[in-house]
mmCIF file of C-alpha atoms and ligand atoms in Angstrom:
data_model
loop_
_atom_site.group_PDB
_atom_site.id
_atom_site.type_symbol
_atom_site.label_atom_id
_atom_site.label_comp_id
_atom_site.label_asym_id
_atom_site.label_seq_id
_atom_site.Cartn_x
_atom_site.Cartn_y
_atom_site.Cartn_z
ATOM 1 C CA MET A 4 -7.822 -17.379 23.640
ATOM 2 C CA LYS A 5 -4.466 -18.122 22.044
ATOM 3 C CA LYS A 6 -4.571 -17.924 18.280
ATOM 4 C CA ASP A 7 -2.982 -20.467 15.994
ATOM 5 C CA ARG A 8 -0.167 -18.624 14.156
ATOM 6 C CA ASN A 9 -1.358 -20.052 10.857
ATOM 7 C CA GLU A 10 -5.000 -19.153 11.422
ATOM 8 C CA ASP A 11 -4.896 -15.743 9.698
ATOM 9 C CA LYS A 12 -2.840 -17.047 6.800
ATOM 10 C CA ASN A 13 -5.288 -19.880 6.294
ATOM 11 C CA THR A 14 -8.164 -17.396 6.378
ATOM 12 C CA VAL A 15 -6.546 -15.328 3.649
ATOM 13 C CA THR A 16 -5.724 -18.343 1.503
ATOM 14 C CA THR A 17 -9.201 -19.736 1.966
ATOM 15 C CA LEU A 18 -10.839 -16.434 1.044
ATOM 16 C CA ILE A 19 -8.661 -16.026 -1.984
ATOM 17 C CA GLY A 20 -9.359 -19.634 -2.990
ATOM 18 C CA GLU A 21 -13.123 -19.350 -2.535
ATOM 19 C CA LYS A 22 -14.109 -16.001 -3.944
ATOM 20 C CA ALA A 23 -11.984 -13.502 -5.782
ATOM 21 C CA LYS A 24 -11.586 -10.352 -3.699
ATOM 22 C CA PHE A 25 -10.553 -6.776 -4.233
ATOM 23 C CA TYR A 26 -8.119 -5.661 -1.533
ATOM 24 C CA GLY A 27 -6.979 -2.104 -0.924
ATOM 25 C CA VAL A 28 -3.611 -2.655 0.717
ATOM 26 C CA GLY A 29 -1.768 0.085 2.584
ATOM 27 C CA VAL A 30 1.961 -0.630 2.382
ATOM 28 C CA GLY A 31 3.100 2.146 4.741
ATOM 29 C CA PRO A 32 5.214 5.204 3.918
ATOM 30 C CA GLY A 33 8.369 3.519 2.635
ATOM 31 C CA ASP A 34 10.324 1.804 5.385
ATOM 32 C CA PRO A 35 9.939 -1.909 4.522
ATOM 33 C CA LYS A 36 9.469 -2.617 8.246
ATOM 34 C CA LEU A 37 6.436 -0.300 8.435
ATOM 35 C CA ILE A 38 4.069 -2.640 6.629
ATOM 36 C CA THR A 39 1.496 -4.557 8.667
ATOM 37 C CA LEU A 40 1.515 -8.333 9.119
ATOM 38 C CA LYS A 41 -1.950 -8.419 7.589
ATOM 39 C CA ALA A 42 -0.781 -6.610 4.441
ATOM 40 C CA VAL A 43 2.110 -9.064 4.141
ATOM 41 C CA GLU A 44 -0.256 -12.038 4.502
ATOM 42 C CA ILE A 45 -2.495 -10.746 1.727
ATOM 43 C CA LEU A 46 0.454 -10.013 -0.552
ATOM 44 C CA GLN A 47 1.927 -13.484 0.028
ATOM 45 C CA ALA A 48 -1.279 -15.102 -1.232
ATOM 46 C CA ILE A 49 -2.400 -12.657 -3.917
ATOM 47 C CA GLN A 50 -2.723 -13.460 -7.633
ATOM 48 C CA VAL A 51 -2.745 -9.950 -9.101
ATOM 49 C CA VAL A 52 -1.127 -6.769 -7.798
ATOM 50 C CA ALA A 53 -2.603 -3.523 -9.108
ATOM 51 C CA ILE A 54 -0.144 -0.642 -9.172
ATOM 52 C CA PRO A 55 -1.410 2.899 -9.707
ATOM 53 C CA LYS A 56 1.010 5.045 -11.713
ATOM 54 C CA SER A 57 0.832 8.726 -12.564
ATOM 55 C CA LYS A 58 3.120 8.035 -15.545
ATOM 56 C CA MET A 59 3.586 4.511 -16.852
ATOM 57 C CA GLU A 60 7.374 4.860 -17.171
ATOM 58 C CA ARG A 61 7.767 5.863 -13.493
ATOM 59 C CA GLU A 62 8.825 3.381 -10.822
ATOM 60 C CA SER A 63 6.249 2.726 -8.106
ATOM 61 C CA VAL A 64 7.440 3.170 -4.514
ATOM 62 C CA ALA A 65 4.470 1.094 -3.302
ATOM 63 C CA TRP A 66 5.568 -1.802 -5.528
ATOM 64 C CA GLU A 67 9.168 -1.501 -4.295
ATOM 65 C CA ILE A 68 7.836 -2.007 -0.762
ATOM 66 C CA ALA A 69 5.427 -4.833 -1.650
ATOM 67 C CA GLN A 70 7.533 -6.755 -4.160
ATOM 68 C CA SER A 71 9.561 -8.894 -1.766
ATOM 69 C CA HIS A 72 6.346 -10.200 -0.141
ATOM 70 C CA CYS A 73 4.547 -11.246 -3.336
ATOM 71 C CA PRO A 74 4.693 -14.680 -4.960
ATOM 72 C CA SER A 75 7.317 -14.758 -7.733
ATOM 73 C CA GLY A 76 4.723 -15.396 -10.437
ATOM 74 C CA VAL A 77 2.326 -12.662 -9.341
ATOM 75 C CA SER A 78 0.632 -10.786 -12.202
ATOM 76 C CA ILE A 79 1.142 -7.038 -12.310
ATOM 77 C CA LEU A 80 -1.706 -4.809 -13.403
ATOM 78 C CA GLU A 81 -0.390 -1.296 -14.007
ATOM 79 C CA LEU A 82 -3.121 1.319 -13.850
ATOM 80 C CA GLU A 83 -2.536 4.782 -15.253
ATOM 81 C CA MET A 84 -3.804 7.449 -12.867
ATOM 82 C CA PRO A 85 -2.812 10.808 -14.354
ATOM 83 C CA MET A 86 -2.130 13.709 -12.003
ATOM 84 C CA THR A 87 -4.603 16.223 -13.335
ATOM 85 C CA ALA A 88 -7.449 18.355 -12.069
ATOM 86 C CA ASP A 89 -9.438 17.583 -15.238
ATOM 87 C CA GLU A 90 -12.475 15.721 -13.882
ATOM 88 C CA SER A 91 -13.308 14.023 -17.184
ATOM 89 C CA ILE A 92 -9.757 12.612 -17.561
ATOM 90 C CA LEU A 93 -9.858 11.402 -13.958
ATOM 91 C CA GLN A 94 -13.279 9.789 -14.314
ATOM 92 C CA ALA A 95 -12.164 7.982 -17.475
ATOM 93 C CA ALA A 96 -8.994 6.698 -15.729
ATOM 94 C CA TRP A 97 -10.959 5.432 -12.699
ATOM 95 C CA GLN A 98 -13.561 3.733 -14.889
ATOM 96 C CA SER A 99 -10.911 2.056 -17.014
ATOM 97 C CA ALA A 100 -8.986 0.899 -13.892
ATOM 98 C CA ALA A 101 -12.178 -0.438 -12.294
ATOM 99 C CA GLU A 102 -13.002 -2.391 -15.466
ATOM 100 C CA LYS A 103 -9.527 -3.969 -15.558
ATOM 101 C CA ILE A 104 -9.830 -4.989 -11.915
ATOM 102 C CA GLU A 105 -13.307 -6.387 -12.483
ATOM 103 C CA ALA A 106 -12.042 -8.429 -15.435
ATOM 104 C CA GLU A 107 -9.428 -10.065 -13.179
ATOM 105 C CA LEU A 108 -11.989 -10.757 -10.457
ATOM 106 C CA SER A 109 -14.376 -12.332 -12.942
ATOM 107 C CA GLN A 110 -11.614 -14.800 -13.857
ATOM 108 C CA GLY A 111 -11.337 -15.762 -10.189
ATOM 109 C CA HIS A 112 -8.171 -13.742 -9.506
ATOM 110 C CA SER A 113 -7.987 -11.713 -6.313
ATOM 111 C CA VAL A 114 -6.468 -8.268 -6.762
ATOM 112 C CA ALA A 115 -4.444 -6.212 -4.268
ATOM 113 C CA PHE A 116 -4.474 -2.506 -5.116
ATOM 114 C CA LEU A 117 -1.384 -0.952 -3.503
ATOM 115 C CA THR A 118 -1.443 2.390 -1.716
ATOM 116 C CA LEU A 119 1.500 4.221 -0.195
ATOM 117 C CA GLY A 120 0.652 4.897 3.455
ATOM 118 C CA ASP A 121 -3.007 4.202 4.186
ATOM 119 C CA PRO A 122 -5.618 3.468 1.489
ATOM 120 C CA SER A 123 -8.277 5.626 3.146
ATOM 121 C CA LEU A 124 -6.222 8.816 3.137
ATOM 122 C CA TYR A 125 -5.981 10.726 -0.157
ATOM 123 C CA SER A 126 -5.727 7.578 -2.243
ATOM 124 C CA THR A 127 -7.084 6.692 -5.685
ATOM 125 C CA TYR A 128 -8.336 3.552 -3.981
ATOM 126 C CA SER A 129 -11.289 5.540 -2.618
ATOM 127 C CA TYR A 130 -12.443 6.455 -6.135
ATOM 128 C CA LEU A 131 -12.163 2.848 -7.293
ATOM 129 C CA LEU A 132 -14.116 1.762 -4.225
ATOM 130 C CA THR A 133 -16.962 4.077 -5.148
ATOM 131 C CA ILE A 134 -17.216 2.425 -8.568
ATOM 132 C CA LEU A 135 -16.569 -1.184 -7.524
ATOM 133 C CA ARG A 136 -18.905 -1.070 -4.512
ATOM 134 C CA GLU A 137 -21.749 -0.839 -7.020
ATOM 135 C CA ARG A 138 -20.552 -3.900 -8.928
ATOM 136 C CA LEU A 139 -19.158 -6.318 -6.320
ATOM 137 C CA GLU A 140 -20.597 -8.160 -3.336
ATOM 138 C CA PRO A 141 -19.775 -6.458 -0.010
ATOM 139 C CA ASP A 142 -17.670 -9.458 1.080
ATOM 140 C CA GLN A 143 -15.554 -9.153 -2.072
ATOM 141 C CA ILE A 144 -13.973 -5.919 -0.850
ATOM 142 C CA GLU A 145 -11.487 -5.535 1.984
ATOM 143 C CA THR A 146 -9.400 -2.536 2.991
ATOM 144 C CA ILE A 147 -6.136 -3.195 4.814
ATOM 145 C CA PRO A 148 -5.020 -0.065 6.679
ATOM 146 C CA GLY A 149 -1.441 1.155 6.520
ATOM 147 C CA ILE A 150 0.806 3.451 8.523
ATOM 148 C CA THR A 151 0.309 6.951 7.173
ATOM 149 C CA ALA A 152 3.174 9.195 6.096
ATOM 150 C CA MET A 153 2.131 11.753 8.734
ATOM 151 C CA ALA A 154 2.349 9.154 11.526
ATOM 152 C CA ALA A 155 5.755 8.045 10.268
ATOM 153 C CA ALA A 156 6.979 11.668 10.041
ATOM 154 C CA ALA A 157 5.788 12.460 13.584
ATOM 155 C CA ALA A 158 7.501 9.322 14.848
ATOM 156 C CA ARG A 159 10.798 10.227 13.103
ATOM 157 C CA VAL A 160 10.999 13.524 15.015
ATOM 158 C CA ASN A 161 9.395 12.167 18.199
ATOM 159 C CA TRP A 162 6.569 14.716 18.035
ATOM 160 C CA PRO A 163 2.962 14.139 19.046
ATOM 161 C CA LEU A 164 0.439 14.820 16.281
ATOM 162 C CA ALA A 165 -2.054 16.006 18.926
ATOM 163 C CA THR A 166 -2.486 15.652 22.658
ATOM 164 C CA GLY A 167 -5.341 15.919 25.158
ATOM 165 C CA ASP A 168 -8.338 17.829 23.795
ATOM 166 C CA GLU A 169 -6.443 19.408 20.884
ATOM 167 C CA PRO A 170 -7.848 18.973 17.382
ATOM 168 C CA LEU A 171 -5.668 17.810 14.521
ATOM 169 C CA ILE A 172 -6.315 19.271 11.076
ATOM 170 C CA VAL A 173 -5.051 17.505 7.959
ATOM 171 C CA LEU A 174 -5.000 19.592 4.767
ATOM 172 C CA PRO A 175 -4.220 18.608 1.162
ATOM 173 C CA GLY A 176 -2.094 21.374 -0.382
ATOM 174 C CA ILE A 177 -4.812 24.023 -0.538
ATOM 175 C CA GLU A 178 -4.779 27.818 -0.523
ATOM 176 C CA GLY A 179 -6.415 29.781 2.297
ATOM 177 C CA LEU A 180 -4.478 28.486 5.299
ATOM 178 C CA GLU A 181 -5.478 31.644 7.284
ATOM 179 C CA GLU A 182 -8.736 29.874 7.964
ATOM 180 C CA TYR A 183 -6.873 27.265 9.998
ATOM 181 C CA GLU A 184 -4.341 29.411 11.822
ATOM 182 C CA HIS A 185 -6.038 29.221 15.208
ATOM 183 C CA TYR A 186 -5.681 25.421 15.296
ATOM 184 C CA PRO A 187 -2.727 24.108 17.325
ATOM 185 C CA ASN A 188 -1.815 21.138 15.113
ATOM 186 C CA LEU A 189 -1.801 21.032 11.332
ATOM 187 C CA VAL A 190 -0.599 18.340 8.971
ATOM 188 C CA LEU A 191 -0.010 19.845 5.549
ATOM 189 C CA MET A 192 0.108 17.197 2.838
ATOM 190 C CA LYS A 193 0.958 17.652 -0.860
ATOM 191 C CA VAL A 194 2.972 20.780 0.068
ATOM 192 C CA SER A 195 4.766 20.830 -3.276
ATOM 193 C CA ARG A 196 1.559 22.489 -4.508
ATOM 194 C CA ASN A 197 1.343 25.363 -2.037
ATOM 195 C CA LEU A 198 4.831 25.843 -0.585
ATOM 196 C CA PRO A 199 4.802 29.693 -0.428
ATOM 197 C CA GLU A 200 1.463 29.541 1.385
ATOM 198 C CA VAL A 201 2.884 27.003 3.866
ATOM 199 C CA LEU A 202 5.972 29.130 4.576
ATOM 200 C CA ASN A 203 3.732 32.185 5.097
ATOM 201 C CA HIS A 204 1.569 30.225 7.504
ATOM 202 C CA VAL A 205 4.586 29.112 9.566
ATOM 203 C CA GLN A 206 5.900 32.680 9.709
ATOM 204 C CA ARG A 207 2.527 34.257 10.559
ATOM 205 C CA THR A 208 1.655 31.808 13.336
ATOM 206 C CA GLY A 209 5.174 31.374 14.767
ATOM 207 C CA SER A 210 4.595 27.623 14.547
ATOM 208 C CA GLN A 211 7.289 25.040 14.857
ATOM 209 C CA ALA A 212 7.265 23.163 11.595
ATOM 210 C CA VAL A 213 8.959 20.048 10.310
ATOM 211 C CA LEU A 214 9.393 19.403 6.603
ATOM 212 C CA ALA A 215 9.461 15.654 5.996
ATOM 213 C CA THR A 216 10.386 14.364 2.549
ATOM 214 C CA ARG A 217 10.318 10.722 1.455
ATOM 215 C CA VAL A 218 10.006 9.442 5.020
ATOM 216 C CA GLY A 219 11.414 5.923 5.258
ATOM 217 C CA GLN A 220 12.592 5.936 1.648
ATOM 218 C CA ALA A 221 15.905 6.461 -0.133
ATOM 219 C CA GLY A 222 16.475 10.226 -0.145
ATOM 220 C CA GLU A 223 14.639 10.805 3.140
ATOM 221 C CA GLU A 224 15.083 14.344 4.462
ATOM 222 C CA ILE A 225 13.547 15.596 7.678
ATOM 223 C CA ARG A 226 14.270 18.983 9.197
ATOM 224 C CA LEU A 227 12.869 21.990 10.998
ATOM 225 C CA LEU A 228 11.467 24.473 8.523
ATOM 226 C CA ASP A 229 12.841 27.989 8.638
ATOM 227 C CA PRO A 230 10.121 30.273 7.249
ATOM 228 C CA GLU A 231 12.768 32.840 6.247
ATOM 229 C CA GLU A 232 14.593 30.443 3.971
ATOM 230 C CA VAL A 233 14.185 30.530 0.243
ATOM 231 C CA LEU A 234 12.585 27.264 -0.728
ATOM 232 C CA GLU A 235 11.108 27.144 -4.190
ATOM 233 C CA LYS A 236 10.509 23.464 -4.741
ATOM 234 C CA VAL A 237 10.080 20.292 -2.737
ATOM 235 C CA ASP A 238 9.597 16.659 -3.740
ATOM 236 C CA TYR A 239 5.957 15.597 -4.232
ATOM 237 C CA LEU A 240 6.385 13.087 -1.391
ATOM 238 C CA SER A 241 6.743 15.834 1.223
ATOM 239 C CA LEU A 242 4.570 16.975 4.088
ATOM 240 C CA VAL A 243 4.807 19.545 6.855
ATOM 241 C CA LEU A 244 3.880 19.038 10.504
ATOM 242 C CA CYS A 245 2.982 22.328 12.231
ATOM 243 C CA ARG A 246 2.664 22.852 15.974
ATOM 244 C CA LYS A 247 1.738 26.209 17.427
ATOM 245 C CA PRO A 248 3.791 27.127 20.517
ATOM 246 C CA GLN A 249 1.950 26.276 23.759
ATOM 247 C CA SER A 250 0.606 29.422 25.469
HETATM 248 C C1 LIG B 325 -1.854 11.098 -2.449
HETATM 249 S S1 LIG B 325 -1.275 11.486 -0.841
HETATM 250 C C2 LIG B 325 -1.078 9.873 -0.158
HETATM 251 C C3 LIG B 325 -1.160 9.830 1.354
HETATM 252 C C4 LIG B 325 -0.973 8.411 1.877
HETATM 253 N N1 LIG B 325 -2.115 7.579 1.496
HETATM 254 C C5 LIG B 325 -0.790 8.351 3.394
HETATM 255 O O1 LIG B 325 -1.527 7.594 4.064
HETATM 256 O O2 LIG B 325 0.124 8.995 3.911
HETATM 257 C C6 LIG B 325 0.356 11.952 -1.245
HETATM 258 C C7 LIG B 325 0.956 12.875 -0.197
HETATM 259 O O3 LIG B 325 1.240 12.111 0.972
HETATM 260 C C8 LIG B 325 2.444 12.572 1.553
HETATM 261 N N2 LIG B 325 3.396 11.449 1.575
HETATM 262 C C9 LIG B 325 3.165 10.192 1.171
HETATM 263 N N3 LIG B 325 4.224 9.407 1.422
HETATM 264 C C10 LIG B 325 5.162 10.202 1.995
HETATM 265 C C11 LIG B 325 6.467 9.966 2.532
HETATM 266 N N4 LIG B 325 7.020 8.771 2.506
HETATM 267 N N5 LIG B 325 7.117 11.028 3.084
HETATM 268 C C12 LIG B 325 6.546 12.252 3.139
HETATM 269 N N6 LIG B 325 5.319 12.523 2.663
HETATM 270 C C13 LIG B 325 4.636 11.504 2.109
HETATM 271 C C14 LIG B 325 2.914 13.765 0.725
HETATM 272 O O4 LIG B 325 2.381 14.944 1.303
HETATM 273 C C15 LIG B 325 2.277 13.485 -0.614
HETATM 274 O O5 LIG B 325 2.116 14.663 -1.368
#
């Protein structure tokens, strides 16, 4: 059945008008064209945009992507999410963010929490969900998926992430990559944390590896990784795609 072009927009406006909702909105990796129509529809009708920030003075890439789609008078709710391994600091930040979001919802304002890439992959959104799921009605929460950075990186170099029966392993900047060296396809995220380990892995396994930094953003850099090169530091927004040579 053919759908009325305005049907989805009306649905969003109606939902926002009827009951305040908490949206987790994936805005894609950076390229303003890699945001979904659904995300744009939500942003066009939203009252409050929640922006997670590791440091309050930093610019938010997610907001740069979303900004042009939001109503001019949209309220901005900046939420401090420190980058730390200290569980008590993290818990306090998530609780405080959840309370601020709840306060907006209780005033009838729908809130869109922005996530770079997809909200279900290594995003603070998941921690907020855990807290807010206990406090909100199930129909007050909606997650809008986004194009992940790994999908965008694979597309930029025209590589498959996995084919046929191959598994795909996604790892978050951890030590102990030997455990995964028999897998054909690895996506290594947050590589600024474990760069020497990543270079060792590429060398040991003879994998082809692509280092992708700020995909789709100003300062994008994408290139084959030479495990022999001296590379001490990479931007936080970097990942590595590894493919073992086919035997
Ligand atoms: C907290 S995770 C967020 C992942 C994101 N939710 C996604 O769906 O891609 C942050 C890591 O994602 C990767 N990342 C996010 N955006 C990126 C981009 N535009 N280019 C390269 N890597 C990116 C980096 O590995 C970074 O350390």
